XYZ file of C-alpha atoms in Angstrom:
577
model
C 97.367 84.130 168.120
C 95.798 82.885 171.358
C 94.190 86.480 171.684
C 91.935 85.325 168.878
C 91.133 81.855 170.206
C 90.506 83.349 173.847
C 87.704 85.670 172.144
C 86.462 83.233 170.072
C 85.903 81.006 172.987
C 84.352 83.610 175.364
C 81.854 84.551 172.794
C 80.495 81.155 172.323
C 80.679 80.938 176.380
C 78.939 84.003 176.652
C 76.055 82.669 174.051
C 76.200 79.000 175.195
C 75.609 80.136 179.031
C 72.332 82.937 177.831
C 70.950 79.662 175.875
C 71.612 77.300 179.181
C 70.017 80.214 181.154
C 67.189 80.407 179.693
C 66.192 76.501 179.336
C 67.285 76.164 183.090
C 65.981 79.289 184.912
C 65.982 77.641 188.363
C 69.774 76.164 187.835
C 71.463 78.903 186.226
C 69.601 82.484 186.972
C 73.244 84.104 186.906
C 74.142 83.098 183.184
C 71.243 85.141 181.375
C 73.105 87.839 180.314
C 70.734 90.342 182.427
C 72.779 91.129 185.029
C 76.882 91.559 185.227
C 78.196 89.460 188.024
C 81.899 89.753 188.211
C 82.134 86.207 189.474
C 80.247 85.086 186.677
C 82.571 86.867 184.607
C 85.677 86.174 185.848
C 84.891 82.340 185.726
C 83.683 82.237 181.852
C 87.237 84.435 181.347
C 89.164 81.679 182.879
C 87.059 79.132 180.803
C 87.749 80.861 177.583
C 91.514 80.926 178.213
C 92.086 77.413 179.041
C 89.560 76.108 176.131
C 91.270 78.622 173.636
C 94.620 77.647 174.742
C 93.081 73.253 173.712
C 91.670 74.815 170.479
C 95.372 76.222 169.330
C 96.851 73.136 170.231
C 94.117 71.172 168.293
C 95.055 74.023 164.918
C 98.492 73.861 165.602
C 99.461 70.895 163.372
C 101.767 69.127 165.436
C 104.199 71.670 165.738
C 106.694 69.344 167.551
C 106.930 67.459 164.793
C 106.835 70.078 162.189
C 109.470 72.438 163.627
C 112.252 69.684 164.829
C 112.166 68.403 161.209
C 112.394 72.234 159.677
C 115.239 72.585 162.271
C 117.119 69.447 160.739
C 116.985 70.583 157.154
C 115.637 74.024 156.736
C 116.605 75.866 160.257
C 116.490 78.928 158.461
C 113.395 78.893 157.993
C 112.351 79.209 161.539
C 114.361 82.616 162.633
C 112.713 85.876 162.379
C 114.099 88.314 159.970
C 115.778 90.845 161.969
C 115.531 94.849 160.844
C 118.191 95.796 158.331
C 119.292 99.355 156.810
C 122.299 100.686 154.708
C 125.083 102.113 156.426
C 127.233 104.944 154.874
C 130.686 105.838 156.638
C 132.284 109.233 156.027
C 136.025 109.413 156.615
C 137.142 112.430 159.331
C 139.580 114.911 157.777
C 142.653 113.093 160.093
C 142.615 110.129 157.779
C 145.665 109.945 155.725
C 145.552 106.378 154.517
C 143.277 103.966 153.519
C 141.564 101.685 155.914
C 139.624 98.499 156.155
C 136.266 98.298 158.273
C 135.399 94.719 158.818
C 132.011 93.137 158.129
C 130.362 92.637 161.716
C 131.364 96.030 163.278
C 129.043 96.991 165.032
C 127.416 100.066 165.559
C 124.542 101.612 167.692
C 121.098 103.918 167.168
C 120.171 106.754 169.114
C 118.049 105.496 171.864
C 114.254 104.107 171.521
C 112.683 103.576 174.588
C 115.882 103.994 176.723
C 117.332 101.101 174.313
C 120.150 101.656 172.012
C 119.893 99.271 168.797
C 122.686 97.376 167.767
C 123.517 97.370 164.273
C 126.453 95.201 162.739
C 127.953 95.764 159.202
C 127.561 93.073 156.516
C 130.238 93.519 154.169
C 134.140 94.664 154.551
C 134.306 98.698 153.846
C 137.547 99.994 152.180
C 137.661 103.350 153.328
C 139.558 105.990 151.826
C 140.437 109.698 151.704
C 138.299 110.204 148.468
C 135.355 111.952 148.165
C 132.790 112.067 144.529
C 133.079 115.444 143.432
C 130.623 115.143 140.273
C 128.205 113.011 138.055
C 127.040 113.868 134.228
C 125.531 111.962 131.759
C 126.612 112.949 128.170
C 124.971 112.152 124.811
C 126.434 113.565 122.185
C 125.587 113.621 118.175
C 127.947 111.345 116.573
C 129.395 109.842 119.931
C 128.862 106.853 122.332
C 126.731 108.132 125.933
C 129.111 108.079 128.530
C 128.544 108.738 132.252
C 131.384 110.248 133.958
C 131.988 110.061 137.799
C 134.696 112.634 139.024
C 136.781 111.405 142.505
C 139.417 113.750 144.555
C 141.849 112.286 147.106
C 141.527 114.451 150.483
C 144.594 113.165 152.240
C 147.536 112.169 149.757
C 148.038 112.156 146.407
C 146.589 109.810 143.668
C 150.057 108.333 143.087
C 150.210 106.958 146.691
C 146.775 105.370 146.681
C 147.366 101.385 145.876
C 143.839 100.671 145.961
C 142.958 97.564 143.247
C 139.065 97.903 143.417
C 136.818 100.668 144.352
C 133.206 99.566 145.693
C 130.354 102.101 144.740
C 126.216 101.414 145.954
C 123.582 103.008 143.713
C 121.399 104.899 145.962
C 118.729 106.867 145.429
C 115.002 105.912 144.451
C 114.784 102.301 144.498
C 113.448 102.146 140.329
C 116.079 104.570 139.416
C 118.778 102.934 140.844
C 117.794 99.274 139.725
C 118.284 101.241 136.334
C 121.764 102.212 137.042
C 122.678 98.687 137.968
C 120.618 97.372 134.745
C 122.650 100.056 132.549
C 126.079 98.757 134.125
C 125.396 95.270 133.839
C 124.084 95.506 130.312
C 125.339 98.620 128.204
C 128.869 99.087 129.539
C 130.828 99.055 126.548
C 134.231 100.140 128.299
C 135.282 101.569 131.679
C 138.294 104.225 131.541
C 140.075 105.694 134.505
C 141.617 109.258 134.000
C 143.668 111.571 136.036
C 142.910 114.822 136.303
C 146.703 115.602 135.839
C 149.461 114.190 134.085
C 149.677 110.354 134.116
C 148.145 107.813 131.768
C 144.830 106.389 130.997
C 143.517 102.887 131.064
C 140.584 101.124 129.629
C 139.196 98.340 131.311
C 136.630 96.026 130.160
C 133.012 95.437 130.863
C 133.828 92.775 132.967
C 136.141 94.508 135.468
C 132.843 95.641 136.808
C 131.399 93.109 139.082
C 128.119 92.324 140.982
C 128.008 92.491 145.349
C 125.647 90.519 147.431
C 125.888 87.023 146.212
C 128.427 85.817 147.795
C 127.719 83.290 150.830
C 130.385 85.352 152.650
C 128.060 88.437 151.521
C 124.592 87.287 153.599
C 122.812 89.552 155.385
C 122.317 87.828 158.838
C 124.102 84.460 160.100
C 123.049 81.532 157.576
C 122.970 78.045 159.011
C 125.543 75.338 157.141
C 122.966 72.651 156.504
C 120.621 75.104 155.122
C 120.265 74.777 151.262
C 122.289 78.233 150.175
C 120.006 79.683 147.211
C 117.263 80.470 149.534
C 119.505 83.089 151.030
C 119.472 85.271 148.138
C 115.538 84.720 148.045
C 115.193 86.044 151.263
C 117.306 88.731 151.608
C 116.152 89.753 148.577
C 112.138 89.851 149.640
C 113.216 92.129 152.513
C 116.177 94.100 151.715
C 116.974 94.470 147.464
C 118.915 97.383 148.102
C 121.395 95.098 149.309
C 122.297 94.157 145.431
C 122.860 97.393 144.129
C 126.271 97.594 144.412
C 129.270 96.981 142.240
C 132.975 96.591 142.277
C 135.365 98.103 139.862
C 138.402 95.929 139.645
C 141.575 95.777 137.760
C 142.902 99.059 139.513
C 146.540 97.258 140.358
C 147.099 97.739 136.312
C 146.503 101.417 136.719
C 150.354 102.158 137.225
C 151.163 106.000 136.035
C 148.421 107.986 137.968
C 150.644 111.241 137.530
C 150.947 113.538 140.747
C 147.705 115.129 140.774
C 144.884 113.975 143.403
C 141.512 114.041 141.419
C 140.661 111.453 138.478
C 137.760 110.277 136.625
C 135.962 107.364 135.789
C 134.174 106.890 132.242
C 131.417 104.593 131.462
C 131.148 104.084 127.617
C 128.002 102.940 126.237
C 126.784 100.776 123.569
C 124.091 103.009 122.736
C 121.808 105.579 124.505
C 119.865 104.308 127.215
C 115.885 104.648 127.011
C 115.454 104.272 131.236
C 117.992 107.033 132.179
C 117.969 110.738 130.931
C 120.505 111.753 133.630
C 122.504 111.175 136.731
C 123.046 112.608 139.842
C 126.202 112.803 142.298
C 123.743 111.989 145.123
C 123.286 108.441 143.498
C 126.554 107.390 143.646
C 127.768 106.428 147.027
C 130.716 105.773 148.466
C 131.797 103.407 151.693
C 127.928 102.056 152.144
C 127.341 98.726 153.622
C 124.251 96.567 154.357
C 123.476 96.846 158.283
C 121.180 94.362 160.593
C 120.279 94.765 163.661
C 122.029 91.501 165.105
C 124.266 91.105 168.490
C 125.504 88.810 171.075
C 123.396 89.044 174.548
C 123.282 86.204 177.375
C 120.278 84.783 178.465
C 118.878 84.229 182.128
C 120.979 80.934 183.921
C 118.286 78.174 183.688
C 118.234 76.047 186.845
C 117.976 72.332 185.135
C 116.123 70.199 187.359
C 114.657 67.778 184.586
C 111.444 68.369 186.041
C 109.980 69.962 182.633
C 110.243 68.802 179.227
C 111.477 72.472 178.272
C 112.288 75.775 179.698
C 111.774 79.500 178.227
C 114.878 81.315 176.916
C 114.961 84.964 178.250
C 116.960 87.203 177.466
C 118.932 88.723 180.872
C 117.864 92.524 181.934
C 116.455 95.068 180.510
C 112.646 95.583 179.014
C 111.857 91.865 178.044
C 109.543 93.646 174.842
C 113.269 95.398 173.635
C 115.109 91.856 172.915
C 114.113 89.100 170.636
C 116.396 85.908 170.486
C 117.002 85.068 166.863
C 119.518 81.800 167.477
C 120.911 80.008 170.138
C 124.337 80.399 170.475
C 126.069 78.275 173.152
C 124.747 76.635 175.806
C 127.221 75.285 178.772
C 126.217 73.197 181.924
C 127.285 74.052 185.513
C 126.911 71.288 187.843
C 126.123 72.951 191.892
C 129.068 73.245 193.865
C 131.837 72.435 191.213
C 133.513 74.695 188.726
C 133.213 71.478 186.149
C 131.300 72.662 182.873
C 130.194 70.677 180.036
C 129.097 71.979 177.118
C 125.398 71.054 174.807
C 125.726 70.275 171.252
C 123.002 71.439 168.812
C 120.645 68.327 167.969
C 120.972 69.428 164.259
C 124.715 69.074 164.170
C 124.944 65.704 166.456
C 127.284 63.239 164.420
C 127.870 59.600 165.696
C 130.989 60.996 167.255
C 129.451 62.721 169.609
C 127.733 59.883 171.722
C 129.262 61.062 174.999
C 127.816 64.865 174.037
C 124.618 65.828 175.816
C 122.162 67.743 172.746
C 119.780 70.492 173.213
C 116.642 71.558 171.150
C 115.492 74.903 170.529
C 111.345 75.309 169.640
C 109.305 78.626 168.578
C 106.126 79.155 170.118
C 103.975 82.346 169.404
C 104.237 84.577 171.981
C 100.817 84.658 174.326
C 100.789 88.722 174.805
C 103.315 90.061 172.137
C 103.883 89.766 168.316
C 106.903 87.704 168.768
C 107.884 84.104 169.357
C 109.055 82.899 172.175
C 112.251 80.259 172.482
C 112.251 76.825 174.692
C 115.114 74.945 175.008
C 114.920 71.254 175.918
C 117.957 68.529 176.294
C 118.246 65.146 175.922
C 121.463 62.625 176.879
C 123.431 60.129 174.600
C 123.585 56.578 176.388
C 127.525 57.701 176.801
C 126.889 61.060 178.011
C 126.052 60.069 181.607
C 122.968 60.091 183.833
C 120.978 63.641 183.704
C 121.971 65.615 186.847
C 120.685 68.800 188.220
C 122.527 71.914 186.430
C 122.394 75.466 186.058
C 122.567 76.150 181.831
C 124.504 78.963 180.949
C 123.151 80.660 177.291
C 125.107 82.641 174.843
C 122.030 83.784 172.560
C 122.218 85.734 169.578
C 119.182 88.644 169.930
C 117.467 91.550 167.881
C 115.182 94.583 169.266
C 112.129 93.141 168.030
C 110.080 95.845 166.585
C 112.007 98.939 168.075
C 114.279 99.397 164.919
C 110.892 100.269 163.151
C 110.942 103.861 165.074
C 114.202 104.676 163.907
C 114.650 107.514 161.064
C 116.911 107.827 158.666
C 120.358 108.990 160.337
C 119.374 107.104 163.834
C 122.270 105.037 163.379
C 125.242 107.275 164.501
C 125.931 106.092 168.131
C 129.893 104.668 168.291
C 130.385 101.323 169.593
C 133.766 99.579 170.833
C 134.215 98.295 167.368
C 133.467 101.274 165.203
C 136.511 103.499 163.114
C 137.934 106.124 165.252
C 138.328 107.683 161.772
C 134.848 107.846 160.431
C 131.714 109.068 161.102
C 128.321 107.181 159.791
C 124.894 107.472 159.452
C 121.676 105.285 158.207
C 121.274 106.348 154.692
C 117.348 104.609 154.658
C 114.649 104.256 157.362
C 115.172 100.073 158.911
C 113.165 97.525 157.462
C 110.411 95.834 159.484
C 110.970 92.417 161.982
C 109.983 89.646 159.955
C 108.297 86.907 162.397
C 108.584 83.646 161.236
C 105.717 81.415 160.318
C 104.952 79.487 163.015
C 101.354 79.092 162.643
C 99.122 77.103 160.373
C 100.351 75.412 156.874
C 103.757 75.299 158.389
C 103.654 71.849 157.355
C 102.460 72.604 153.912
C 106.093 74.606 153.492
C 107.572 72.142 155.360
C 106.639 69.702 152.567
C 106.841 72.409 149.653
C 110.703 72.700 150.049
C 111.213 68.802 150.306
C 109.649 68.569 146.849
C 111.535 70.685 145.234
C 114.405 70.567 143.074
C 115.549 71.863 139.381
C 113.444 69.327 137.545
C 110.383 70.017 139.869
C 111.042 74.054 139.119
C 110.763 73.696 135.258
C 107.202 74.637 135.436
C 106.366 78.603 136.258
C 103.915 77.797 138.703
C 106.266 75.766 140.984
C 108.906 78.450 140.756
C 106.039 81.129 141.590
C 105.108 78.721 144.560
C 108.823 78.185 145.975
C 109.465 82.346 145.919
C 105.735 82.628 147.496
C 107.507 80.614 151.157
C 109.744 83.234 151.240
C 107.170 85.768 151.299
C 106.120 85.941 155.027
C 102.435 86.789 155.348
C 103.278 88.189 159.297
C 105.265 90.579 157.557
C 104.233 94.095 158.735
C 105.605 95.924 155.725
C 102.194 95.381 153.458
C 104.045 97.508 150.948
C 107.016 95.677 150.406
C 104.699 92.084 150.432
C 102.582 93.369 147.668
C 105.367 94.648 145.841
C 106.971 91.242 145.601
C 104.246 89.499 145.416
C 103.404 91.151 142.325
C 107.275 90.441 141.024
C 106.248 86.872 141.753
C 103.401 86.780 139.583
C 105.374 88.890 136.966
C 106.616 85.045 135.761
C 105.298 84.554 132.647
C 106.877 81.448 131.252
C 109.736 79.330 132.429
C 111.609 76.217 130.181
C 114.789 74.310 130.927
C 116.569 72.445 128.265
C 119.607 70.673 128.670
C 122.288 71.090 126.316
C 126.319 70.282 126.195
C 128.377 72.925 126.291
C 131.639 73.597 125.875
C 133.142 75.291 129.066
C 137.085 76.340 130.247
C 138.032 73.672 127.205
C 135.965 70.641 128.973
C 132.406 68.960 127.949
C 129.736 69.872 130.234
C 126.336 68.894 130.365
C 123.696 71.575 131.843
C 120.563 73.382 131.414
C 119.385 76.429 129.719
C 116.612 78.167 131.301
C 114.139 80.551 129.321
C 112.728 82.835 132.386
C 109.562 84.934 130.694
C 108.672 88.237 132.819
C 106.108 90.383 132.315
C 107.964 93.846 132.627
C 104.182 95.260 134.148
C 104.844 93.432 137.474
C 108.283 95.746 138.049
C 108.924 99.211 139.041
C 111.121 99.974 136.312
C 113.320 97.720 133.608
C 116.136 97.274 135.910
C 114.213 96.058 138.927
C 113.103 93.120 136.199
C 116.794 93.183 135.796
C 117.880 92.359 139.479
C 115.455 90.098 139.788
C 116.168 88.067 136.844
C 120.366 88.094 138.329
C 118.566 86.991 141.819
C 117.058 84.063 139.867
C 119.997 83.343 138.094
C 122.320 83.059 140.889
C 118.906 81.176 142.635
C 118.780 78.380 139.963
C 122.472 78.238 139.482
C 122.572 76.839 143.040
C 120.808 73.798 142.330
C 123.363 72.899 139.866
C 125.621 70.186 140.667
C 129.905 69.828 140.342
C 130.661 69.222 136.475
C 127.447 70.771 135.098
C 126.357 74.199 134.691
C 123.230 76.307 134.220
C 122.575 79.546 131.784
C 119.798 82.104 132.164
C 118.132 84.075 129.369
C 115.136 86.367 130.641
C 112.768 87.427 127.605
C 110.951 90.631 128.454
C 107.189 89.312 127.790
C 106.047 92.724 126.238
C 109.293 94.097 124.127
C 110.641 90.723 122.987
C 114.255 92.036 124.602
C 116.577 89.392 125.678
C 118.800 89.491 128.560
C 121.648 87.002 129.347
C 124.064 85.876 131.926
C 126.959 84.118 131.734
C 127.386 80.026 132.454
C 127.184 79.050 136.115
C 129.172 76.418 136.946
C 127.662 74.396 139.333
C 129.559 73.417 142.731
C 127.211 71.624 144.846
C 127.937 68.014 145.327
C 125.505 65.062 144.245
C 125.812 63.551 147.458
C-alpha cells in the first residue's frame, strides 16, 4: 500500500520541483529535470516517503478506532485466511484395527524455500483396514437407479469391525461432485448395506446419511468465542467448498450379522433417475480425507517492555521473516529483570470486571511497508489494581502461517511426518493449497465495520442485503481471481429472498419462526448441486440467527425450472440476550 503512495508522491515532487525550476532559475537550477543529480534525487526520495507515509495515514480512516472495535465484536474479521487443502490418509498394510486420527494432527510439506509447511487436520479421521474396491451406477428398465459402492476389509474380517459410521468425501471435479452430494441429499430413497458373504442385510433410511462441515467443532481454522458463528460457514465456504462435500453414514451399530466374509456393499436407492449424473467413478469416492490448514504454534521474539512506545512489532523468532505470518496472538507472559516472577496479559477483548488486577494487551494490523502481508503490534495497558507499569521482557506464544509459500506446493507436497502423525498411515494432499487470504485492512474497513452491526434476520429479508452481507466475506486482496469471480457470481445468482413467519408445530411444542423463500438463478452455478451446497450453506447461515424457542425453514426455488428444494426445521439455539 505505501508503495503506491510513495510513487504517487515522488511524481508530483518530481513535476512540482521542474515547475519551481523553471519560475525560479536563479534559486533552484538543480530541480529542472535536465540534469540527474543524485543528491537531488535522493532528497525528493526521502520527501516522497515521509509525505506518502502522512497521505496513508490521512486515507486510512482511523484505523485505531476501526480495528479495536472489529476486535471487540467481529475479531474474525481481522485474521488472514491461512492456505488450506484436503488431506487423504492411506492405512500401511501392518494395521490390523481401526484407529482414530485426531483433528489438529499435524503434518508437514516437502520443503519450499528451505521451509517445511505445517499443515494440521480439521476433522477426527476413523481409519480403518478397508479399502473401495468399485463404483457403478445402474439404471435399469422397470427398476429404481441405484449406485453401488463395493468395500473389502484388508486386515480382519467384516464380523470384527464395530465401526457405527463410515465417513466418505466426494472428490473429484468440483461440479461433479457438488452433484453427488445434491443426489445424496435429495434422491436417496434407501441406503442398504450387504455382505459379500453370508450374513444379513439392512436398510437404512435417507436420513442415516448426514451432512460434515457445519459443525462449530468442524471449522476450518481457530474461530474466536465472541465472534457471531454463521459467518464461519460463509467464510470457509468462499475459500474452501470442498470442505462440505462429505457425508456420514450412520446407524452401522444395528448392522449385527455381517457373516464371516471381509468385503460388503453399500446401495444407494433412488427415487428416480438422476438428470446431472450419467455415471460414477471409484476415484470419486474417498476414503479417510480431511480438511487441512496450514496453522501451527511458533514463539515470537522476547519484547523488551520499556513503556517507551505506545506499541511494539510482533516477530516471529528465526528463520526467513517472509516464511511466517502471525495469524493470532496466543499468550503473552511478563518477565520482570532479575526475578523468575511472571505475570501473565489478558486479551482486551475478553477483560471482565473480574479481572481489575489483570494487566490487558492489544493486538493491531498494519499493512506491511515492503511485503503483501500485515504486520502485528502489540500494545498493553494496566487496570488501576494491576500495579504501576514496570520494565519487562514479554514472552509471546503466537499462532503463525507461511504466508504465501503454501501457494508453491503441488498436489502430493504434503507427505512429510510430523511428531503427531499415524505411525500407521501414509498421506498425501489430494488438491493443490488454496491461496493466503489477507485481511482487509485498508479503505471502507469502516463501511464493513458498520455493515455487520446492521445486520440481523429482519434486516436480511431483502435480497440485496443478503447479497451485500456474503459480498464482506469476499476479500478483494484475495489472489485467487478465479475463485472471487466464481463466488461472486454465486452471490449475484440471488434472485429473490422472503421471510414469513409462521407457527409451527415442532417435537410436540408451539413454535413461532420464519420461513424463508431463497430464489437462485441456477446460471450463476457450476452445476445443480453447487446451487445445492450453497443453498445448505445458507440454510445453516440463516438458521444461526435464530433464537432459543423459535426456528427457521429454507425452501430454495430454482429461478429457471420452478424445482423446489427443502430442508428440514432449524431450531434455533442462540440466546436473546
Amino acid at each position: 500500500m505505501i508503495n503506491r503512495y510513495y510513487q504517487l508522491e515522488l511524481s508530483h515532487l518530481r513535476e512540482l520541483a521542474v515547475e519551481f525550476s523553471q519560475a525560479h532559475p536563479a534559486l533552484a537550477p538543480m530541480l529542472s529535470g535536465t540534469t540527474q543529480d543524485p543528491d537531488v534525487e535522493r532528497l525528493l526520495e526521502g520527501t516522497a516517503f515521509l509525505t506518502g507515509q502522512v497521505r496513508q495515514k490521512l486515507d486510512d480512516e482511523f484505523p485505531e478506532v476501526v480495528h479495536g472495535l472489529m476486535r471487540l465484536i467481529f475479531p474474525h474479521y481481522l485474521r488472514p485466511i491461512p492456505a488450506s487443502t484436503t488431506i487423504v490418509f492411506k492405512p500401511k498394510a501392518s494395521l490390523k484395527e481401526s484407529i482414530r486420527i485426531p483433528a489438529g494432527t499435524a503434518l508437514a510439506s516437502v520443503p519450499v524455500e528451505g521451509t517445511k509447511c505445517p499443515f494440521r487436520t480439521c476433522y477426527d479421521v476413523e481409519l480403518h483396514p478397508l479399502k473401495i474396491t468399485g463404483a457403478a451406477m445402474r439404471q435399469q428398465p422397470g427398476q429404481p437407479a441405484t449406485i453401488t459402492l463395493n468395500f473389502e476389509m484388508t486386515g480382519f474380517p467384516l464380523s470384527a469391525w464395530k465401526a457405527d459410521s463410515l465417513r466418505l468425501h466426494i472428490g473429484g471435479g468440483y461440479a461433479d461432485a457438488a452433484n453427488l452430494y445434491y443426489l445424496f441429499f435429495q434422491h436417496v430413497r434407501s441406503v442398504t448395506l450387504s455382505p459379500s458373504e453370508g450374513g444379513s442385510s439392512i436398510i437404512l433410511p435417507p436420513q442415516a446419511i448426514r451432512p460434515v462441515g457445519m459443525a462449530n467443532d468442524e471449522g476450518l481454522f481457530p474461530y474466536p468465542p465472541q465472534s457471531f458463528p454463521g459467518y464461519r460457514i460463509i467464510q470457509e465456504y468462499f475459500i474452501l467448498p470442498e470442505k462440505f462435500l462429505y457425508i456420514d453414514i450412520t446407524g452401522l451399530e444395528a448392522w449385527q450379522d455381517r457373516g464371516p466374509g471381509t468385503g460388503f456393499k453399500l446401495v444407494f436407492e433412488l427415487r428416480q433417475p438422476p438428470s446431472s449424473i450419467s455415471q460414477v467413478k471409484q476415484e470419486q469416492f474417498v476414503l479417510f480425507a480431511t480438511p487441512a490448514v496450514n496453522l501451527f504454534p511458533f514463539d515470537g521474539d522476547p519484547i523488551s517492555l520499556d513503556h517507551r512506545q505506545p506499541e511494539y512489532r510482533v516477530v516471529p523468532s528465526g528463520g526467513d521473516p517472509t516464511h511466517h505470518q502471525v495469524y493470532s496472538v496466543e499468550r503473552v507472559i511478563g518477565l520482570a529483570p532479575g526475578t523468575v516472577q511472571k505475570r501473565a496479559y489478558a486479551p482486551f477483548e475478553l477483560f471482565t470486571p473480574q479481572d481489575q488486577a489483570v494487566p490487558v494487551y492489544f493486538v493491531n494490523a498494519k499493512p506491511s511497508a515492503t511485503r503483501p502481508d500485515a504486520e502485528l503490534f502489540i500494545s498493553v495497558a494496566y487496570p488501576p489494581q494491576a500495579g504501576a507499569p514496570t520494565p519487562e521482557t514479554l514472552s509471546i506464544q503466537l499462532m503463525c502461517t507461511n504466508a504465501l509459500l503454501p501457494e508453491r506446493l503441488k498436489v502430493g507436497d504434503i507427505n512429510q511426518p510430523t511428531s503427531t502423525s499415524p505411525e500407521l498411515a501414509e498421506f498425501t494432499n489430494i488438491r493443490q493449497p488454496t491461496a493466503t487470504v489477507q485481511p482487509p485492512l485498508g479503505r471502507n474497513l469502516l463501511w464493513r465495520f458498520l455493515s455487520h452491526l446492521s445486520l440481523n434476520l429482519l434486516s436480511l429479508a431483502d435480497s440485496d442485503n443478503l447479497k451485500a452481507l456474503l459480498r464482506l466475506y469476499i476479500f478483494p486482496e484475495g489472489r485467487d481471481r478465479a475463485a472471487i469471480l466464481a463466488n461472486e457470481k454465486r452471490v449475484e445468482g440471488i434472485s429473490s429472498l422472503e421471510i414469513h413467519t409462521v407457527n409451527r408445530l415442532v417435537n410436540g411444542l408451539i413454535m413461532r419462526g420464519q420461513e424463508i423463500h431463497l430464489g437462485l438463478s441456477p446460471d450463476n452455478f457450476a452445476s445443480r448441486g453447487d446451487m445445492f451446497l450453497f443453498g445448505s450453506i445458507m440454510d445453516h447461515f440463516l438458521g444461526t440467527y435464530a433464537s432459543i424457542n423459535c426456528f427457521t425453514r429454507l425452501k430454495v426455488k430454482d429461478a429457471l425450472s420452478g424445482d423446489i428444494y427443502e430442508w428440514p426445521v432449524r431450531v434455533g439455539d442462540r440466546p436473546l440476550i
